[in-house]
Amino acid sequence: YCSTRHSILIFLSFFFLSFFFLLFFLFFSVFFFFNDTATTEIYTLSLHDAFRSFSERAAPDMAAWLAVIHHLAISAKVPLDWIAKTIADSAPQSIIEWIHEEDPQVELLLAGYEQGERPYSMELFRPALEKYGSIVEETAISGTRSMWHFRRG
């Protein structure tokens, strides 16, 4: 009877000592890792570098805005000033396809608007865009379409 009781006490003592030693080891390992200046700095710098390099890689050199402005301005009712700022913010340079108001598709989209309240015209868009940079080159690609090379600046 005494030897069994003695065995149980030894087992429980060993179990609790092992358990507390494991907790003590884990606590101080984590505590040391996150409170050690060098480790924390290395961890932080590597994260910072990873985020910076991703943002640098994700920034395009040029954006293409092909036959989209009239849909944004007329169908989605996005103000031309906002579209111009978005184009300027998207990349240092952009290729823009401007669809003139005389285009059959644009005339169809503008049919619901009165002449004085039309949200889409080159007279409104060009000055809005030139607030953020300049149109370096303009090329007519058809009777109702033009391509613009815009440079932010």
mmCIF file of C-alpha atoms in Angstrom:
data_model
loop_
_atom_site.group_PDB
_atom_site.id
_atom_site.type_symbol
_atom_site.label_atom_id
_atom_site.label_comp_id
_atom_site.label_asym_id
_atom_site.label_seq_id
_atom_site.Cartn_x
_atom_site.Cartn_y
_atom_site.Cartn_z
ATOM 1 C CA TYR A 1 0.000 0.000 0.000
ATOM 2 C CA CYS A 2 2.788 2.469 0.808
ATOM 3 C CA SER A 3 4.743 1.749 -2.328
ATOM 4 C CA THR A 4 1.731 2.429 -4.553
ATOM 5 C CA ARG A 5 1.010 5.665 -2.772
ATOM 6 C CA HIS A 6 4.667 6.585 -2.994
ATOM 7 C CA SER A 7 4.684 5.847 -6.744
ATOM 8 C CA ILE A 8 1.647 8.063 -7.325
ATOM 9 C CA LEU A 9 3.263 10.951 -5.423
ATOM 10 C CA ILE A 10 6.451 10.600 -7.420
ATOM 11 C CA PHE A 11 4.483 10.530 -10.682
ATOM 12 C CA LEU A 12 2.411 13.611 -9.769
ATOM 13 C CA SER A 13 5.496 15.501 -8.613
ATOM 14 C CA PHE A 14 7.285 14.696 -11.835
ATOM 15 C CA PHE A 15 4.220 15.646 -13.916
ATOM 16 C CA PHE A 16 3.726 19.046 -12.204
ATOM 17 C CA LEU A 17 7.424 19.854 -12.262
ATOM 18 C CA SER A 18 7.591 19.029 -15.974
ATOM 19 C CA PHE A 19 4.466 21.050 -16.676
ATOM 20 C CA PHE A 20 5.711 24.146 -14.823
ATOM 21 C CA PHE A 21 9.160 23.839 -16.381
ATOM 22 C CA LEU A 22 7.561 23.745 -19.841
ATOM 23 C CA LEU A 23 5.420 26.822 -19.062
ATOM 24 C CA PHE A 24 8.437 28.644 -17.643
ATOM 25 C CA PHE A 25 10.509 27.813 -20.751
ATOM 26 C CA LEU A 26 7.779 28.894 -23.182
ATOM 27 C CA PHE A 27 7.078 32.129 -21.322
ATOM 28 C CA PHE A 28 10.698 33.239 -21.223
ATOM 29 C CA SER A 29 11.367 32.129 -24.805
ATOM 30 C CA VAL A 30 8.511 34.249 -26.107
ATOM 31 C CA PHE A 31 9.319 37.066 -23.684
ATOM 32 C CA PHE A 32 12.972 37.102 -24.753
ATOM 33 C CA PHE A 33 12.147 36.910 -28.479
ATOM 34 C CA PHE A 34 9.782 39.884 -28.454
ATOM 35 C CA ASN A 35 11.762 41.953 -25.928
ATOM 36 C CA ASP A 36 15.176 41.414 -27.456
ATOM 37 C CA THR A 37 15.943 44.646 -29.326
ATOM 38 C CA ALA A 38 17.916 43.065 -32.139
ATOM 39 C CA THR A 39 15.331 40.386 -32.846
ATOM 40 C CA THR A 40 12.464 42.861 -32.813
ATOM 41 C CA GLU A 41 14.327 45.272 -35.075
ATOM 42 C CA ILE A 42 15.204 42.552 -37.572
ATOM 43 C CA TYR A 43 11.611 41.311 -37.608
ATOM 44 C CA THR A 44 10.248 44.860 -38.029
ATOM 45 C CA LEU A 45 12.776 45.834 -40.695
ATOM 46 C CA SER A 46 12.135 42.741 -42.751
ATOM 47 C CA LEU A 47 8.380 43.402 -42.697
ATOM 48 C CA HIS A 48 8.921 47.069 -43.523
ATOM 49 C CA ASP A 49 11.218 46.191 -46.419
ATOM 50 C CA ALA A 50 8.753 43.649 -47.756
ATOM 51 C CA PHE A 51 5.890 46.126 -47.741
ATOM 52 C CA ARG A 52 7.971 48.896 -49.283
ATOM 53 C CA SER A 53 9.289 46.711 -52.061
ATOM 54 C CA PHE A 54 5.774 45.478 -52.864
ATOM 55 C CA SER A 55 4.428 49.024 -53.107
ATOM 56 C CA GLU A 56 7.354 50.023 -55.296
ATOM 57 C CA ARG A 57 6.811 47.005 -57.539
ATOM 58 C CA ALA A 58 3.079 47.622 -57.743
ATOM 59 C CA ALA A 59 3.421 51.232 -58.922
ATOM 60 C CA PRO A 60 3.035 51.275 -62.728
ATOM 61 C CA ASP A 61 5.097 53.509 -65.002
ATOM 62 C CA MET A 62 2.184 54.026 -67.364
ATOM 63 C CA ALA A 63 -1.576 53.449 -67.352
ATOM 64 C CA ALA A 64 -3.961 52.967 -70.279
ATOM 65 C CA TRP A 65 -7.410 54.561 -70.195
ATOM 66 C CA LEU A 66 -8.902 53.221 -73.401
ATOM 67 C CA ALA A 67 -12.553 54.024 -74.183
ATOM 68 C CA VAL A 68 -13.497 54.169 -70.514
ATOM 69 C CA ILE A 69 -13.915 57.855 -69.650
ATOM 70 C CA HIS A 70 -17.261 58.312 -71.399
ATOM 71 C CA HIS A 71 -18.676 55.277 -69.573
ATOM 72 C CA LEU A 72 -17.519 56.616 -66.204
ATOM 73 C CA ALA A 73 -18.780 60.156 -66.827
ATOM 74 C CA ILE A 74 -22.092 59.398 -68.536
ATOM 75 C CA SER A 75 -23.258 55.978 -67.373
ATOM 76 C CA ALA A 76 -21.737 55.940 -63.880
ATOM 77 C CA LYS A 77 -22.092 59.740 -63.394
ATOM 78 C CA VAL A 78 -18.539 60.132 -62.092
ATOM 79 C CA PRO A 79 -17.474 63.811 -62.238
ATOM 80 C CA LEU A 80 -14.848 64.625 -64.864
ATOM 81 C CA ASP A 81 -12.684 66.369 -62.231
ATOM 82 C CA TRP A 82 -12.544 63.133 -60.224
ATOM 83 C CA ILE A 83 -11.714 61.099 -63.338
ATOM 84 C CA ALA A 84 -8.895 63.533 -64.204
ATOM 85 C CA LYS A 85 -7.417 63.276 -60.688
ATOM 86 C CA THR A 86 -7.678 59.477 -60.774
ATOM 87 C CA ILE A 87 -5.854 59.348 -64.104
ATOM 88 C CA ALA A 88 -3.101 61.611 -62.772
ATOM 89 C CA ASP A 89 -2.769 59.554 -59.582
ATOM 90 C CA SER A 90 -2.701 56.202 -61.398
ATOM 91 C CA ALA A 91 0.750 56.569 -62.998
ATOM 92 C CA PRO A 92 3.323 59.198 -64.015
ATOM 93 C CA GLN A 93 2.159 58.810 -67.621
ATOM 94 C CA SER A 94 -1.087 57.664 -69.187
ATOM 95 C CA ILE A 95 -2.454 56.852 -72.593
ATOM 96 C CA ILE A 96 -6.014 58.154 -72.827
ATOM 97 C CA GLU A 97 -8.510 57.377 -75.575
ATOM 98 C CA TRP A 98 -10.949 60.262 -75.775
ATOM 99 C CA ILE A 99 -14.255 59.512 -77.476
ATOM 100 C CA HIS A 100 -15.711 62.737 -78.897
ATOM 101 C CA GLU A 101 -19.279 63.814 -78.201
ATOM 102 C CA GLU A 102 -20.133 63.269 -81.917
ATOM 103 C CA ASP A 103 -19.463 59.510 -81.627
ATOM 104 C CA PRO A 104 -22.706 57.528 -82.190
ATOM 105 C CA GLN A 105 -22.274 55.554 -78.940
ATOM 106 C CA VAL A 106 -21.650 58.725 -76.902
ATOM 107 C CA GLU A 107 -24.643 60.450 -78.549
ATOM 108 C CA LEU A 108 -26.788 57.480 -77.557
ATOM 109 C CA LEU A 109 -25.534 57.647 -73.953
ATOM 110 C CA LEU A 110 -26.090 61.421 -73.813
ATOM 111 C CA ALA A 111 -29.624 61.221 -75.262
ATOM 112 C CA GLY A 112 -31.214 61.456 -71.805
ATOM 113 C CA TYR A 113 -29.475 64.738 -70.927
ATOM 114 C CA GLU A 114 -30.417 68.298 -71.878
ATOM 115 C CA GLN A 115 -27.801 70.157 -73.936
ATOM 116 C CA GLY A 116 -26.686 72.415 -71.051
ATOM 117 C CA GLU A 117 -26.414 69.688 -68.402
ATOM 118 C CA ARG A 118 -24.349 67.114 -70.240
ATOM 119 C CA PRO A 119 -21.664 65.647 -67.938
ATOM 120 C CA TYR A 120 -19.241 64.847 -70.762
ATOM 121 C CA SER A 121 -17.360 67.197 -73.042
ATOM 122 C CA MET A 122 -13.798 67.886 -74.041
ATOM 123 C CA GLU A 123 -14.252 71.527 -72.943
ATOM 124 C CA LEU A 124 -14.831 70.289 -69.367
ATOM 125 C CA PHE A 125 -12.391 67.386 -69.271
ATOM 126 C CA ARG A 126 -9.263 68.830 -70.856
ATOM 127 C CA PRO A 127 -8.843 71.735 -68.346
ATOM 128 C CA ALA A 128 -9.597 69.338 -65.476
ATOM 129 C CA LEU A 129 -6.858 66.991 -66.678
ATOM 130 C CA GLU A 130 -4.357 69.790 -67.319
ATOM 131 C CA LYS A 131 -4.585 70.832 -63.657
ATOM 132 C CA TYR A 132 -2.509 67.705 -62.927
ATOM 133 C CA GLY A 133 -0.091 67.673 -65.860
ATOM 134 C CA SER A 134 0.051 68.135 -69.599
ATOM 135 C CA ILE A 135 -1.038 66.398 -72.751
ATOM 136 C CA VAL A 136 2.280 65.742 -74.455
ATOM 137 C CA GLU A 137 0.905 64.370 -77.716
ATOM 138 C CA GLU A 138 -2.515 64.052 -79.301
ATOM 139 C CA THR A 139 -3.295 61.807 -82.259
ATOM 140 C CA ALA A 140 -6.620 61.387 -84.067
ATOM 141 C CA ILE A 141 -7.297 57.698 -84.658
ATOM 142 C CA SER A 142 -10.692 58.144 -86.326
ATOM 143 C CA GLY A 143 -13.218 60.900 -86.931
ATOM 144 C CA THR A 144 -14.554 60.634 -83.369
ATOM 145 C CA ARG A 145 -11.648 59.205 -81.381
ATOM 146 C CA SER A 146 -8.308 60.602 -80.235
ATOM 147 C CA MET A 147 -5.368 59.186 -78.289
ATOM 148 C CA TRP A 148 -3.642 61.415 -75.764
ATOM 149 C CA HIS A 149 -0.279 60.927 -74.128
ATOM 150 C CA PHE A 150 -0.649 62.515 -70.695
ATOM 151 C CA ARG A 151 2.284 63.219 -68.379
ATOM 152 C CA ARG A 152 1.684 64.025 -64.730
ATOM 153 C CA GLY A 153 3.573 67.011 -63.506
#
